Coordinates of C-alpha atoms in Angstrom, one line a residue:
M1 CA 35.9 -34.2 -2.6
A2 CA 35.4 -30.4 -2.9
L3 CA 32.1 -30.9 -4.7
S4 CA 30.8 -33.3 -2.0
L5 CA 31.8 -30.9 0.7
A6 CA 30.1 -28.0 -1.0
L7 CA 27.0 -30.1 -1.5
T8 CA 27.0 -31.1 2.2
N9 CA 27.4 -27.5 3.3
F10 CA 24.5 -26.5 1.1
I11 CA 22.3 -29.2 2.5
L12 CA 23.2 -28.3 6.1
F13 CA 22.5 -24.6 5.3
F14 CA 19.1 -25.4 3.7
V15 CA 18.1 -27.7 6.6
G16 CA 19.2 -25.1 9.1
A17 CA 17.3 -22.3 7.4
R18 CA 14.2 -24.5 7.1
L19 CA 14.3 -25.2 10.8
L20 CA 14.8 -21.6 11.7
Y21 CA 11.9 -20.6 9.5
Q22 CA 9.7 -23.2 11.1
Y23 CA 10.6 -22.5 14.7
S24 CA 12.0 -19.0 15.0
N25 CA 9.5 -16.1 14.8
T26 CA 12.3 -13.6 14.4
F27 CA 13.9 -15.4 11.5
R28 CA 10.6 -16.0 9.8
Y29 CA 9.6 -12.3 10.2
Y30 CA 12.9 -11.0 8.6
F31 CA 12.9 -13.6 5.9
R32 CA 9.4 -12.7 4.8
V33 CA 9.9 -9.0 5.0
C34 CA 13.1 -9.3 3.0
F35 CA 11.4 -11.5 0.5
L36 CA 8.6 -9.0 0.1
I37 CA 11.1 -6.1 -0.5
G38 CA 13.3 -8.4 -2.6
W39 CA 10.4 -9.3 -4.8
M40 CA 9.6 -5.7 -5.5
L41 CA 13.2 -4.9 -6.3
G42 CA 13.6 -8.0 -8.5
M43 CA 10.4 -7.5 -10.4
S44 CA 11.1 -3.8 -11.0
L45 CA 14.4 -4.8 -12.6
L46 CA 12.7 -7.4 -14.7
V47 CA 9.9 -5.1 -16.0
L48 CA 12.0 -1.9 -16.3
P49 CA 12.8 -2.4 -20.0
V50 CA 9.1 -3.1 -20.7
V51 CA 7.7 0.0 -19.1
A52 CA 10.6 2.1 -20.4
L53 CA 9.5 1.3 -24.0
R54 CA 6.1 3.0 -23.4
G55 CA 7.7 5.9 -21.4
R56 CA 6.0 7.6 -18.5
N57 CA 2.4 6.4 -18.7
V58 CA -0.2 5.4 -16.1
A59 CA -1.0 2.4 -18.3
N60 CA 2.2 0.9 -17.1
M61 CA 0.4 0.2 -13.8
R62 CA -1.0 -2.9 -15.5
V63 CA 2.5 -4.3 -15.7
L64 CA 3.1 -3.6 -12.0
R65 CA -0.2 -5.3 -11.2
F66 CA 0.7 -8.4 -13.2
V67 CA 4.0 -8.9 -11.4
M68 CA 2.7 -8.1 -7.9
L69 CA -0.5 -10.2 -7.9
P70 CA 1.3 -13.5 -7.4
L71 CA 3.0 -12.3 -4.2
K72 CA -0.1 -12.7 -2.1
Y73 CA -0.2 -16.4 -3.0
I74 CA 3.5 -16.9 -2.3
L75 CA 3.2 -15.2 1.1
G76 CA -0.1 -16.9 1.9
I77 CA -2.1 -13.7 2.3
K78 CA -5.8 -14.2 1.6
I79 CA -7.6 -11.0 0.6
S80 CA -11.4 -10.5 0.6
V81 CA -13.0 -7.4 -0.7
Q82 CA -16.4 -5.8 0.0
G83 CA -17.8 -2.8 -1.7
A84 CA -15.8 -3.0 -4.9
L85 CA -18.7 -1.6 -6.9
N86 CA -18.0 1.8 -5.1
L87 CA -14.9 2.1 -7.4
N88 CA -17.0 1.8 -10.5
L89 CA -17.3 5.6 -11.0
E90 CA -16.9 7.5 -14.2
G91 CA -14.2 10.1 -14.1
P92 CA -11.4 10.9 -11.7
Y93 CA -11.5 10.5 -7.9
V94 CA -9.3 10.3 -4.8
M95 CA -8.9 7.1 -2.9
V96 CA -7.7 7.2 0.7
A97 CA -6.6 4.2 2.7
N98 CA -5.1 3.3 6.1
H99 CA -1.4 2.5 6.1
Q100 CA 0.0 -0.3 8.2
S101 CA 3.0 -1.8 6.4
N102 CA 4.3 -2.8 2.9
V103 CA 1.6 -5.6 3.0
D104 CA -0.8 -2.7 2.1
Y105 CA 0.4 -2.9 -1.5
L106 CA -0.8 -6.4 -1.9
G107 CA -4.4 -5.4 -1.2
M108 CA -4.0 -2.1 -3.1
I109 CA -2.8 -3.8 -6.3
Q110 CA -5.8 -6.2 -6.2
I111 CA -8.5 -3.5 -6.1
L112 CA -6.8 -0.6 -7.9
P113 CA -9.1 0.5 -10.8
G114 CA -7.9 1.5 -14.3
R115 CA -6.1 4.8 -14.8
S116 CA -4.9 4.8 -11.2
T117 CA -1.7 6.0 -9.7
L118 CA -0.2 6.9 -6.3
V119 CA 1.2 9.9 -4.5
V120 CA 4.4 8.8 -2.8
T121 CA 7.2 10.6 -1.0
K122 CA 10.7 11.0 -2.3
E123 CA 11.9 8.3 0.1
I124 CA 10.9 5.8 -2.6
F125 CA 14.2 6.7 -4.4
Y126 CA 16.0 4.5 -1.8
M127 CA 14.5 1.5 -3.6
L128 CA 16.4 2.4 -6.8
T129 CA 14.8 0.5 -9.7
V130 CA 11.4 0.4 -7.9
A131 CA 11.4 4.3 -7.9
V132 CA 12.2 4.4 -11.7
V133 CA 9.4 1.9 -12.5
C134 CA 7.0 3.8 -10.3
W135 CA 7.9 7.1 -12.0
L136 CA 7.4 5.5 -15.4
S137 CA 4.0 4.2 -14.2
G138 CA 2.8 7.8 -13.5
F139 CA 3.5 7.9 -9.7
I140 CA 3.4 11.4 -8.3
I141 CA 6.5 11.8 -6.1
T142 CA 6.4 14.6 -3.6
E143 CA 8.7 16.2 -1.0
D144 CA 8.3 18.3 2.1
K145 CA 7.7 21.9 1.1
K146 CA 6.4 25.1 2.4
A147 CA 2.6 25.5 2.6
A148 CA 2.5 27.8 -0.4
D149 CA 4.5 25.3 -2.5
R150 CA 2.3 22.4 -1.4
A151 CA -0.7 24.3 -2.5
S152 CA 0.7 24.9 -5.9
V153 CA 1.7 21.2 -6.2
R154 CA -1.8 20.2 -5.3
A155 CA -3.3 22.6 -7.8
A156 CA -1.0 21.1 -10.5
V157 CA -2.0 17.5 -9.5
A158 CA -5.7 18.4 -9.4
E159 CA -5.5 19.8 -12.9
T160 CA -3.6 16.8 -14.2
M161 CA -6.0 14.2 -12.7
V162 CA -9.0 16.0 -14.1
R163 CA -7.4 16.5 -17.5
D164 CA -6.1 12.9 -17.8
N165 CA -9.0 11.2 -16.0
L166 CA -6.8 9.8 -13.2
R167 CA -7.7 8.1 -9.9
I168 CA -5.2 9.0 -7.2
W169 CA -4.4 6.7 -4.2
L170 CA -3.1 8.3 -1.0
F171 CA -2.4 7.2 2.6
P172 CA -3.6 10.2 4.6
E173 CA -1.9 9.0 7.9
G174 CA 1.3 10.0 6.2
T175 CA 3.4 7.1 7.6
K176 CA 3.1 3.4 8.4
N177 CA 1.1 2.7 11.5
Y178 CA 2.9 -0.4 12.8
Y179 CA 2.1 -0.2 16.5
T180 CA -1.5 0.9 17.2
T181 CA -4.9 -0.7 16.8
T182 CA -6.5 2.5 15.6
L183 CA -5.9 5.1 12.9
L184 CA -3.4 7.9 13.2
P185 CA -4.6 11.5 12.7
F186 CA -5.1 12.2 9.0
Q187 CA -3.2 14.9 7.2
H188 CA -5.2 17.2 5.0
G189 CA -3.4 16.9 1.7
A190 CA -5.5 14.2 0.1
F191 CA -8.7 16.1 1.0
H192 CA -7.4 19.5 -0.2
L193 CA -6.6 17.7 -3.5
A194 CA -10.1 16.3 -3.8
V195 CA -11.7 19.6 -3.0
K196 CA -9.4 21.5 -5.4
A197 CA -10.4 19.1 -8.2
Q198 CA -14.0 18.8 -7.0
V199 CA -13.8 15.0 -7.3
P200 CA -15.2 12.4 -4.9
V201 CA -13.2 10.8 -2.0
I202 CA -13.5 7.0 -1.7
P203 CA -12.3 5.6 1.6
V204 CA -10.6 2.2 1.5
V205 CA -10.2 0.4 4.8
M206 CA -7.9 -2.6 5.4
S207 CA -8.4 -4.7 8.5
S208 CA -5.8 -4.9 11.2
Y209 CA -2.8 -7.2 10.3
R210 CA -2.2 -8.0 14.0
P211 CA -3.1 -11.7 13.8
F212 CA -0.4 -12.3 11.2
F213 CA 1.9 -9.2 11.0
N214 CA 3.3 -7.5 14.1
K215 CA 6.6 -5.6 13.9
K216 CA 6.8 -5.2 17.7
I217 CA 6.9 -8.9 18.4
Q218 CA 8.4 -9.8 15.0
R219 CA 5.6 -11.9 13.7
F220 CA 4.8 -12.4 10.0
T221 CA 2.9 -15.5 9.1
T222 CA 0.1 -16.4 6.6
G223 CA -3.1 -14.6 7.2
E224 CA -6.2 -12.8 5.9
V225 CA -6.9 -9.2 5.0
K226 CA -10.4 -7.8 4.8
I227 CA -10.9 -4.7 2.6
Q228 CA -14.0 -2.6 2.8
I229 CA -14.5 0.1 0.2
L230 CA -16.9 2.7 1.4
P231 CA -19.3 4.8 -0.7
P232 CA -17.9 7.9 -2.3
M233 CA -18.0 11.2 -0.4
K234 CA -18.8 14.1 -2.6
T235 CA -16.8 17.4 -2.6
E236 CA -18.8 19.4 -5.1
G237 CA -19.3 22.9 -3.8
L238 CA -16.7 22.5 -0.9
V239 CA -13.9 25.0 -0.4
S240 CA -10.6 24.9 1.4
A241 CA -12.3 25.9 4.7
D242 CA -14.4 22.7 4.6
V243 CA -11.3 20.4 4.4
P244 CA -10.9 19.9 8.2
E245 CA -14.5 18.8 8.6
L246 CA -14.3 16.6 5.5
T247 CA -11.1 15.0 6.8
E248 CA -12.6 14.2 10.1
R249 CA -15.8 12.9 8.6
V250 CA -13.8 10.5 6.4
R251 CA -11.6 9.4 9.3
E252 CA -14.5 8.7 11.6
A253 CA -16.2 6.5 8.9
M254 CA -12.9 4.7 8.2
L255 CA -12.2 4.2 11.9
S256 CA -15.6 2.7 12.6
T257 CA -15.2 0.4 9.7
F258 CA -11.6 -0.5 10.7
H259 CA -12.8 -1.7 14.2
E260 CA -15.7 -3.5 12.7
I261 CA -13.8 -5.6 10.1
S262 CA -10.9 -6.1 12.6
E263 CA -13.1 -7.4 15.3
G264 CA -11.4 -10.1 17.3
T265 CA -7.8 -9.2 16.3
R266 CA -7.0 -7.6 19.7
E267 CA -7.5 -10.9 21.4
Q268 CA -4.9 -12.4 19.1
E269 CA -2.1 -10.0 19.7

């Protein structure tokens, strides 16, 4: 009797959840967002012993890539890439990308070249095992500091990336841009880093997620992301005084591309 009652309750719960997922945008939005975050937490717990055996090493990014790649198929996110050959450079460089939501990581993990890592903020520690796995994969974790301290951190990162032949991925907007159909103003940190190391900047542009992901109206369905990788922008010979102009030049190129590859998404909001 108890077993049949439990089975009935389970079936009713499953059918109810299925109906809510099918007909409620709000339920579907939170379910898929929680699934995305839950996948990251679960997979980080699964691979933690594997990456811990190797210790802190950027080569552990291959393990992260392996466990993250299936997620785009599960969530029904189609990703198309143009300009991938622009990442086929010898030596270190800085990649800068627009930042819209956690969906960004699905596109990033697909195109990230070898010996790549990310600069992230200390807020990643809220994700517990994810933070440990990221640290073991060579992620550079920063915190808000005074200008002089930030300069010394950038100098240390620049020295490390040149010495270890690393490719660094940053989001120059500094925060997730959920609500606008443009790019936020860029912070200068990524460009100071590139100039300090005298390495190229490669802009990476992801199209607007508005047709399938919209936090304001709680929409998260299947969809398509277009990624355009722009040609490298050289920094040889540039100094700190050139960073504002370099920043604006990169942002203008990315903004133009963003509108181009996102054409038609405004009508679908």
